[in-house]
Short mmCIF file of C-alpha atoms and ligand atoms in Angstrom, two decimals:
data_model
loop_
_atom_site.label_atom_id
_atom_site.label_comp_id
_atom_site.label_asym_id
_atom_site.label_seq_id
_atom_site.Cartn_x
_atom_site.Cartn_y
_atom_site.Cartn_z
CA MET S 1 -18.27 15.78 4.86
CA GLY S 2 -15.50 15.59 2.26
CA LYS S 3 -13.93 12.36 1.16
CA ILE S 4 -10.96 11.05 3.10
CA ILE S 5 -8.17 8.69 2.04
CA LEU S 6 -5.97 6.56 4.19
CA THR S 7 -3.44 4.10 2.90
CA GLY S 8 0.07 2.97 3.65
CA ASP S 9 2.96 0.59 3.26
CA ARG S 10 5.09 -1.53 5.52
CA PRO S 11 8.63 -0.18 5.65
CA THR S 12 10.40 -3.48 5.10
CA GLY S 13 12.31 -2.40 2.00
CA ARG S 14 12.41 0.10 -0.80
CA LEU S 15 9.31 0.40 -2.94
CA HIS S 16 9.27 -1.22 -6.36
CA LEU S 17 7.36 -1.05 -9.63
CA GLY S 18 4.66 -3.32 -8.21
CA HIS S 19 3.95 -0.74 -5.51
CA TYR S 20 4.14 1.99 -8.11
CA VAL S 21 1.55 0.71 -10.57
CA GLY S 22 -0.49 -1.03 -7.90
CA SER S 23 -0.94 1.97 -5.68
CA LEU S 24 1.54 4.86 -5.68
CA LYS S 25 0.69 6.13 -9.14
CA GLU S 26 -2.98 6.08 -8.23
CA ARG S 27 -2.31 8.02 -5.04
CA VAL S 28 -0.57 10.74 -6.99
CA ARG S 29 -3.52 10.92 -9.36
CA LEU S 30 -5.98 11.09 -6.44
CA GLN S 31 -3.95 13.74 -4.66
CA ASN S 32 -4.18 15.91 -7.78
CA SER S 33 -7.84 15.17 -8.45
CA GLY S 34 -9.07 17.67 -5.88
CA GLU S 35 -11.77 15.17 -4.88
CA PHE S 36 -10.44 14.54 -1.41
CA GLU S 37 -10.59 16.72 1.62
CA LYS S 38 -7.84 14.87 3.47
CA ILE S 39 -5.27 12.30 2.43
CA PHE S 40 -3.29 10.30 4.96
CA ILE S 41 -0.36 8.16 3.85
CA MET S 42 0.99 5.98 6.60
CA ILE S 43 4.35 4.30 6.97
CA ALA S 44 3.17 1.16 8.76
CA ASP S 45 6.17 0.47 10.96
CA ALA S 46 4.12 -1.05 13.79
CA GLN S 47 2.53 -3.47 11.37
CA ALA S 48 5.95 -4.28 9.91
CA LEU S 49 7.11 -5.16 13.40
CA THR S 50 4.44 -7.86 13.68
CA ASP S 51 6.70 -10.12 11.64
CA ASN S 52 9.99 -8.31 12.22
CA PHE S 53 9.79 -7.81 15.97
CA ASP S 54 13.27 -9.29 16.32
CA ASN S 55 14.72 -6.98 13.70
CA PRO S 56 13.63 -3.43 14.49
CA GLU S 57 16.77 -2.09 12.83
CA LYS S 58 15.46 -3.17 9.43
CA ILE S 59 12.25 -1.22 9.95
CA ARG S 60 14.10 1.80 11.32
CA GLU S 61 16.31 1.95 8.23
CA ASN S 62 13.47 1.55 5.78
CA ILE S 63 11.16 4.26 7.08
CA ILE S 64 13.28 6.92 5.41
CA GLU S 65 13.57 4.82 2.23
CA VAL S 66 9.80 4.57 1.94
CA ALA S 67 9.41 8.27 2.67
CA LEU S 68 11.94 9.07 -0.07
CA ASP S 69 10.13 6.75 -2.47
CA TYR S 70 6.83 8.50 -1.68
CA LEU S 71 8.26 11.91 -2.39
CA ALA S 72 10.08 10.58 -5.45
CA ALA S 73 6.86 9.09 -6.83
CA GLY S 74 5.33 12.54 -6.67
CA LEU S 75 3.36 12.59 -3.44
CA ASP S 76 3.20 16.22 -2.43
CA PRO S 77 3.43 17.00 1.29
CA GLU S 78 1.32 20.09 0.66
CA LYS S 79 -1.52 17.84 -0.41
CA VAL S 80 -1.01 14.64 1.55
CA ASN S 81 -0.17 13.93 5.12
CA ILE S 82 2.63 11.39 5.47
CA PHE S 83 3.06 9.94 8.96
CA ILE S 84 4.63 7.13 10.97
CA GLN S 85 2.15 4.62 12.41
CA SER S 86 3.88 3.81 15.72
CA GLN S 87 4.04 7.47 16.67
CA VAL S 88 0.26 7.74 16.65
CA GLN S 89 -0.25 5.77 19.84
CA GLU S 90 -4.02 6.27 19.75
CA LEU S 91 -4.07 3.59 17.06
CA THR S 92 -3.18 0.88 19.56
CA GLU S 93 -6.13 1.86 21.70
CA PHE S 94 -8.55 1.47 18.81
CA THR S 95 -7.01 -1.90 18.11
CA PHE S 96 -7.55 -3.09 21.66
CA TYR S 97 -11.29 -2.48 21.54
CA TYR S 98 -11.71 -3.77 17.99
CA MET S 99 -10.25 -7.10 19.09
CA ASN S 100 -13.59 -7.71 20.81
CA MET S 101 -15.40 -7.35 17.50
CA VAL S 102 -13.71 -10.23 15.75
CA THR S 103 -13.32 -13.95 16.37
CA LEU S 104 -10.22 -16.06 16.09
CA ALA S 105 -11.93 -18.18 13.43
CA ARG S 106 -12.62 -15.09 11.36
CA LEU S 107 -9.00 -13.95 11.52
CA GLU S 108 -7.78 -17.40 10.56
CA ARG S 109 -9.92 -17.29 7.40
CA ASN S 110 -8.24 -14.20 5.94
CA PRO S 111 -6.71 -15.53 2.69
CA THR S 112 -3.90 -12.96 2.48
CA VAL S 113 -2.85 -13.57 6.07
CA LYS S 114 -3.08 -17.33 5.49
CA GLN S 115 -0.62 -17.10 2.61
CA GLU S 116 1.67 -14.84 4.57
CA ILE S 117 1.75 -17.29 7.47
CA VAL S 118 2.99 -20.06 5.18
CA LEU S 119 5.51 -17.74 3.53
CA ARG S 120 6.98 -16.83 6.90
CA ASN S 121 6.96 -20.37 8.32
CA PHE S 122 4.68 -19.19 11.10
CA GLU S 123 2.46 -22.31 11.00
CA ASN S 124 3.66 -23.61 14.34
CA SER S 125 4.70 -20.39 16.01
CA LEU S 126 2.22 -17.78 14.95
CA PRO S 127 2.68 -14.46 16.77
CA MET S 128 -0.71 -13.12 17.89
CA GLY S 129 0.33 -9.68 16.75
CA PHE S 130 0.77 -10.99 13.23
CA LEU S 131 -2.55 -12.81 13.11
CA THR S 132 -4.36 -9.74 14.35
CA TYR S 133 -2.70 -7.17 12.14
CA PRO S 134 -5.88 -6.81 10.06
CA VAL S 135 -7.54 -5.53 13.23
CA SER S 136 -4.84 -2.94 13.71
CA GLN S 137 -5.24 -2.07 10.05
CA THR S 138 -8.91 -1.40 10.75
CA ALA S 139 -7.76 1.01 13.42
CA ASP S 140 -5.49 2.77 10.91
CA ILE S 141 -8.35 3.29 8.52
CA THR S 142 -11.13 4.20 10.93
CA ALA S 143 -9.08 6.53 13.15
CA PHE S 144 -9.06 8.96 10.24
CA LYS S 145 -12.65 8.27 9.22
CA ALA S 146 -11.30 7.27 5.83
CA ASP S 147 -13.93 6.25 3.29
CA THR S 148 -11.47 5.49 0.49
CA VAL S 149 -8.50 3.14 0.78
CA PRO S 150 -6.39 2.86 -2.39
CA VAL S 151 -4.54 -0.45 -2.16
CA GLY S 152 -3.33 -3.42 -4.12
CA GLU S 153 -5.59 -6.37 -4.69
CA ASP S 154 -3.99 -8.42 -1.90
CA GLN S 155 -5.43 -5.97 0.61
CA LEU S 156 -9.08 -6.64 -0.25
CA PRO S 157 -9.50 -9.14 2.62
CA MET S 158 -8.25 -6.46 5.06
CA LEU S 159 -10.86 -4.06 3.80
CA GLU S 160 -13.59 -6.64 4.14
CA GLN S 161 -12.44 -7.25 7.69
CA ALA S 162 -12.47 -3.53 8.41
CA ARG S 163 -15.98 -3.17 7.05
CA GLU S 164 -17.22 -6.00 9.23
CA ILE S 165 -15.66 -4.53 12.35
CA VAL S 166 -17.10 -1.11 11.59
CA ARG S 167 -20.59 -2.53 11.08
CA LYS S 168 -20.37 -4.57 14.23
CA PHE S 169 -19.10 -1.65 16.27
CA ASN S 170 -21.69 0.80 15.01
CA PHE S 171 -24.47 -1.74 15.52
CA THR S 172 -23.33 -2.84 18.98
CA TYR S 173 -22.98 0.68 20.31
CA ASN S 174 -25.85 2.07 18.28
CA THR S 175 -23.72 4.78 16.74
CA ASP S 176 -22.39 6.00 13.43
CA VAL S 177 -19.00 7.26 14.60
CA LEU S 178 -17.08 4.77 12.48
CA VAL S 179 -17.05 5.09 8.71
CA GLU S 180 -17.24 2.01 6.51
CA PRO S 181 -14.31 2.18 4.08
CA GLU S 182 -14.17 1.18 0.43
CA ALA S 183 -11.10 -0.23 -1.28
CA LEU S 184 -9.96 1.43 -4.45
CA ILE S 185 -7.94 -0.91 -6.67
CA PRO S 186 -6.35 -0.08 -10.02
CA GLN S 187 -8.62 -0.36 -13.05
CA ASN S 188 -5.91 -1.75 -15.27
CA GLU S 189 -5.83 -5.42 -14.36
CA THR S 190 -2.10 -5.94 -14.93
CA CYS S 191 -1.45 -3.10 -12.51
CA ARG S 192 -3.20 -4.93 -9.71
CA ARG S 193 -0.55 -7.57 -9.43
CA LEU S 194 2.59 -6.93 -11.40
CA PRO S 195 4.64 -10.12 -11.70
CA GLY S 196 8.33 -10.22 -10.84
CA THR S 197 10.95 -9.90 -13.57
CA ASP S 198 11.29 -13.70 -13.41
CA GLY S 199 7.63 -14.18 -14.30
CA LYS S 200 6.68 -15.30 -10.78
CA ALA S 201 3.29 -14.14 -9.55
CA LYS S 202 4.47 -11.22 -7.48
CA MET S 203 7.36 -8.82 -7.16
CA SER S 204 8.89 -9.60 -3.85
CA LYS S 205 12.13 -8.64 -2.26
CA SER S 206 12.78 -12.14 -0.97
CA LEU S 207 12.51 -13.55 -4.49
CA GLY S 208 14.97 -10.96 -5.84
CA ASN S 209 12.73 -10.21 -8.81
CA CYS S 210 12.00 -6.53 -8.26
CA ILE S 211 12.74 -3.36 -10.12
CA TYR S 212 12.99 -0.67 -7.47
CA LEU S 213 12.00 2.94 -7.91
CA ALA S 214 15.46 3.84 -6.67
CA ASP S 215 17.30 1.56 -9.13
CA THR S 216 19.84 3.24 -11.38
CA GLU S 217 19.35 3.44 -15.12
CA GLU S 218 21.92 0.64 -15.56
CA ASP S 219 20.22 -1.61 -12.99
CA VAL S 220 16.86 -1.21 -14.67
CA GLN S 221 18.33 -1.96 -18.08
CA LYS S 222 20.11 -5.06 -16.80
CA LYS S 223 16.94 -6.35 -15.14
CA VAL S 224 14.82 -5.71 -18.22
CA MET S 225 17.27 -7.40 -20.57
CA SER S 226 17.24 -10.54 -18.43
CA MET S 227 13.47 -10.64 -17.98
CA PHE S 228 11.39 -13.78 -18.41
CA THR S 229 9.62 -14.02 -21.78
CA ASP S 230 8.21 -16.95 -23.74
CA PRO S 231 10.61 -19.88 -23.16
CA ASP S 232 9.55 -21.47 -26.46
CA HIS S 233 10.33 -18.37 -28.49
CA LEU S 234 13.80 -19.48 -29.53
CA LYS S 235 14.28 -17.99 -32.98
CA VAL S 236 13.13 -14.53 -33.99
CA SER S 237 11.01 -16.10 -36.71
CA ASP S 238 9.15 -18.35 -34.21
CA PRO S 239 5.65 -17.31 -33.24
CA GLY S 240 5.69 -15.97 -29.66
CA LYS S 241 3.21 -16.27 -26.81
CA LEU S 242 1.92 -13.31 -24.84
CA GLU S 243 0.40 -15.22 -21.92
CA GLY S 244 2.82 -15.28 -19.04
CA ASN S 245 5.29 -13.21 -21.04
CA THR S 246 6.49 -10.74 -18.45
CA VAL S 247 7.86 -8.22 -20.92
CA PHE S 248 4.43 -7.80 -22.47
CA THR S 249 2.75 -7.77 -19.07
CA TYR S 250 4.96 -4.84 -18.11
CA LEU S 251 4.16 -3.12 -21.39
CA ASP S 252 0.46 -3.57 -20.60
CA ALA S 253 1.08 -1.77 -17.33
CA PHE S 254 3.36 1.03 -18.54
CA CYS S 255 3.19 1.54 -22.30
CA LYS S 256 1.48 4.55 -23.82
CA ASP S 257 0.99 4.71 -27.59
CA GLU S 258 3.01 7.91 -27.84
CA TYR S 259 6.15 6.02 -26.80
CA PHE S 260 6.17 4.14 -30.11
CA ALA S 261 6.88 7.19 -32.26
CA GLU S 262 9.95 7.94 -30.19
CA TYR S 263 11.33 4.52 -29.31
CA CYS S 264 9.92 1.97 -31.74
CA PRO S 265 8.40 3.64 -34.81
CA ASP S 266 7.77 0.29 -36.58
CA TYR S 267 4.51 0.13 -34.63
CA SER S 268 2.01 2.69 -33.51
CA THR S 269 0.15 0.69 -30.87
CA LEU S 270 0.92 -2.10 -28.45
CA ASP S 271 -1.64 -4.30 -30.19
CA GLU S 272 0.33 -4.02 -33.46
CA MET S 273 3.52 -4.99 -31.69
CA LYS S 274 1.80 -7.92 -29.96
CA ALA S 275 0.33 -9.17 -33.25
CA HIS S 276 3.77 -9.18 -34.85
CA TYR S 277 5.24 -11.06 -31.91
CA GLN S 278 2.50 -13.69 -32.10
CA ARG S 279 2.95 -14.08 -35.86
CA GLY S 280 6.69 -14.52 -35.53
CA GLY S 281 9.47 -12.27 -36.77
CA LEU S 282 9.82 -10.02 -33.74
CA GLY S 283 12.70 -10.81 -31.39
CA ASP S 284 12.66 -10.54 -27.60
CA VAL S 285 15.65 -8.19 -27.56
CA LYS S 286 13.81 -5.58 -29.56
CA VAL S 287 10.76 -5.76 -27.29
CA LYS S 288 12.98 -5.58 -24.22
CA ARG S 289 14.82 -2.54 -25.55
CA PHE S 290 11.49 -0.86 -26.08
CA LEU S 291 10.30 -1.76 -22.58
CA ASN S 292 13.54 -0.42 -21.17
CA SER S 293 12.96 2.93 -22.90
CA VAL S 294 9.40 3.04 -21.60
CA LEU S 295 10.48 2.29 -18.03
CA GLN S 296 13.36 4.75 -18.14
CA GLU S 297 10.94 7.42 -19.32
CA GLU S 298 8.61 6.68 -16.37
CA LEU S 299 11.40 6.37 -13.84
CA ALA S 300 13.59 9.34 -14.80
CA PRO S 301 11.47 12.01 -13.06
CA ILE S 302 11.13 9.73 -10.02
CA ARG S 303 14.89 9.25 -9.85
CA GLU S 304 15.46 12.99 -10.16
CA ARG S 305 13.06 13.85 -7.37
CA ARG S 306 14.60 11.17 -5.14
CA ALA S 307 18.10 12.52 -5.73
CA LYS S 308 16.90 15.96 -4.69
CA TRP S 309 15.23 14.78 -1.49
CA GLN S 310 18.22 12.60 -0.60
CA GLN S 311 20.13 15.85 -0.24
CA ASP S 312 17.52 17.17 2.21
CA ILE S 313 17.05 14.41 4.77
CA PRO S 314 16.23 16.91 7.56
CA GLY S 315 13.46 18.22 5.30
CA VAL S 316 12.07 14.70 4.94
CA TYR S 317 12.16 14.19 8.70
CA GLU S 318 10.34 17.48 9.15
CA ILE S 319 7.61 16.33 6.73
CA LEU S 320 7.19 13.09 8.70
CA LYS S 321 7.14 14.87 12.02
CA LYS S 322 4.55 17.44 10.94
CA GLY S 323 2.49 14.76 9.25
CA THR S 324 2.55 12.66 12.40
CA GLU S 325 1.38 15.60 14.53
CA VAL S 326 -1.57 16.21 12.23
CA ALA S 327 -2.40 12.50 12.20
CA ARG S 328 -2.27 12.28 15.98
CA ALA S 329 -4.64 15.17 16.45
CA GLU S 330 -7.07 13.58 14.04
CA ALA S 331 -6.86 10.11 15.61
CA LYS S 332 -7.30 11.56 19.07
CA THR S 333 -10.56 13.26 18.11
CA THR S 334 -11.97 10.05 16.62
CA LEU S 335 -10.80 8.06 19.63
CA GLU S 336 -12.71 10.37 21.97
CA ASP S 337 -15.82 9.98 19.80
CA MET S 338 -15.37 6.23 19.85
CA LYS S 339 -14.99 5.99 23.60
CA ARG S 340 -18.00 8.19 24.08
CA ALA S 341 -20.00 5.83 21.87
CA MET S 342 -18.79 2.92 24.01
CA LYS S 343 -19.63 4.89 27.13
CA ILE S 344 -16.15 4.47 28.52
CA ASN S 345 -15.73 8.20 29.05
CA TYR S 346 -16.44 7.99 32.78
CA PHE S 347 -14.88 11.27 33.83
CA GLU S 348 -16.49 13.46 31.24
CA ASP S 349 -19.97 12.00 31.76
CA GLY S 350 -21.48 14.06 34.59
CA ALA S 351 -24.76 12.15 34.47
CA LEU S 352 -22.97 8.94 35.37
CA MET S 353 -21.72 10.12 38.72
CA GLN S 354 -25.07 11.73 39.41
CA SER S 355 -26.83 8.42 38.77
CA HIS S 356 -24.53 6.77 41.29
CA ILE S 357 -25.18 9.52 43.79
CA ASP S 358 -28.90 8.98 43.28
CA LYS S 359 -28.53 5.22 43.58
CA TYR S 360 -27.13 5.51 47.08
CA ALA S 361 -29.00 8.61 48.20
CA LYS S 362 -30.98 7.87 51.37
N1 LIG L 401 -0.94 -3.97 4.93
C1 LIG L 401 -0.50 -2.90 4.07
C2 LIG L 401 0.64 -3.45 3.21
O1 LIG L 401 1.21 -4.45 3.53
C3 LIG L 401 -0.02 -1.69 4.83
C4 LIG L 401 -1.09 -1.04 5.64
C5 LIG L 401 -1.12 -0.94 7.00
C6 LIG L 401 -2.27 -0.42 5.15
N2 LIG L 401 -2.23 -0.29 7.39
C7 LIG L 401 -2.96 0.04 6.32
C8 LIG L 401 -2.83 -0.23 3.90
C9 LIG L 401 -4.20 0.67 6.21
C10 LIG L 401 -4.06 0.41 3.80
C11 LIG L 401 -4.74 0.85 4.96
O2 LIG L 401 0.98 -2.83 2.22
#
């Protein structure tokens, strides 16, 4: 059997550079690698509703934004199947049975969910749907028999959870219908968790520290020029620190040596530039200008593709609709396999009725 990918994003806002380096870029590479038989990319609206149940309008509006960002980033609907989670209703059925394979204590230990609970002030009013979203995420992955799940680092606990549920299910029902998935996280460490432009640990819409894929050239420039650097680097001649210096962190994630010749010929590698900064004599503005050029170079083709798709919204809807049909067919097949393994396929199991006939035969 060929390798299968499933991954996705919650449609709670436009996608930003953190999504791009953490996952989207990798998906585009994987899609073009020819190593995968099927690739499913899911817009996780049902999961987004677990903490936005009172604001469905927000999710509704952002589905198209995420779809546009996907296409803009270079995902190719000929090679990947983009679909909307809530429209594949089989997924909820998987979730229902997987709930039996996990304890409350186990769910409460999930470090990502724990953090998210605090962030959302859910400590005293935790919706069950939110606490159990890792179970529904297991459904997303296993319904497509995905073995590879490219995600950001924060999703590792979900994958661990999925693997446990799969093992427990296969063991309990003495079957191998479910496939144990592996996470695929970016090799470049800075790409795993890109900080916000303010230097805070994570790009996050609520912190207002994101550079979005759909930002204009001017927006990007403005955000780069006001980025957090080394607060002690006051004069150009002062030695500068690289640790926690967001501008250099972004360069670690995006810079290629060939950009120097074009945009900053004083150096030929990032290491040379860093060394000069540490020695003193290299000003933040110069580094920021260089980063801006690098980002504009990366974002220009994305912006162009987005502009094109924005003029073909019916085409985008068609992609989502087709993708959802394909996904549903796939999930339905796995669901039937799963229910057969659980022996809850009463009407297609002729031997069952026969055994009951025999039981009461005089
Ligand atoms: N939890 C993921 C996120 O917040 C989205 C997601 C939902 C997902 N289901 C998934 C990711 C299945 C990978 C696999 O970005």
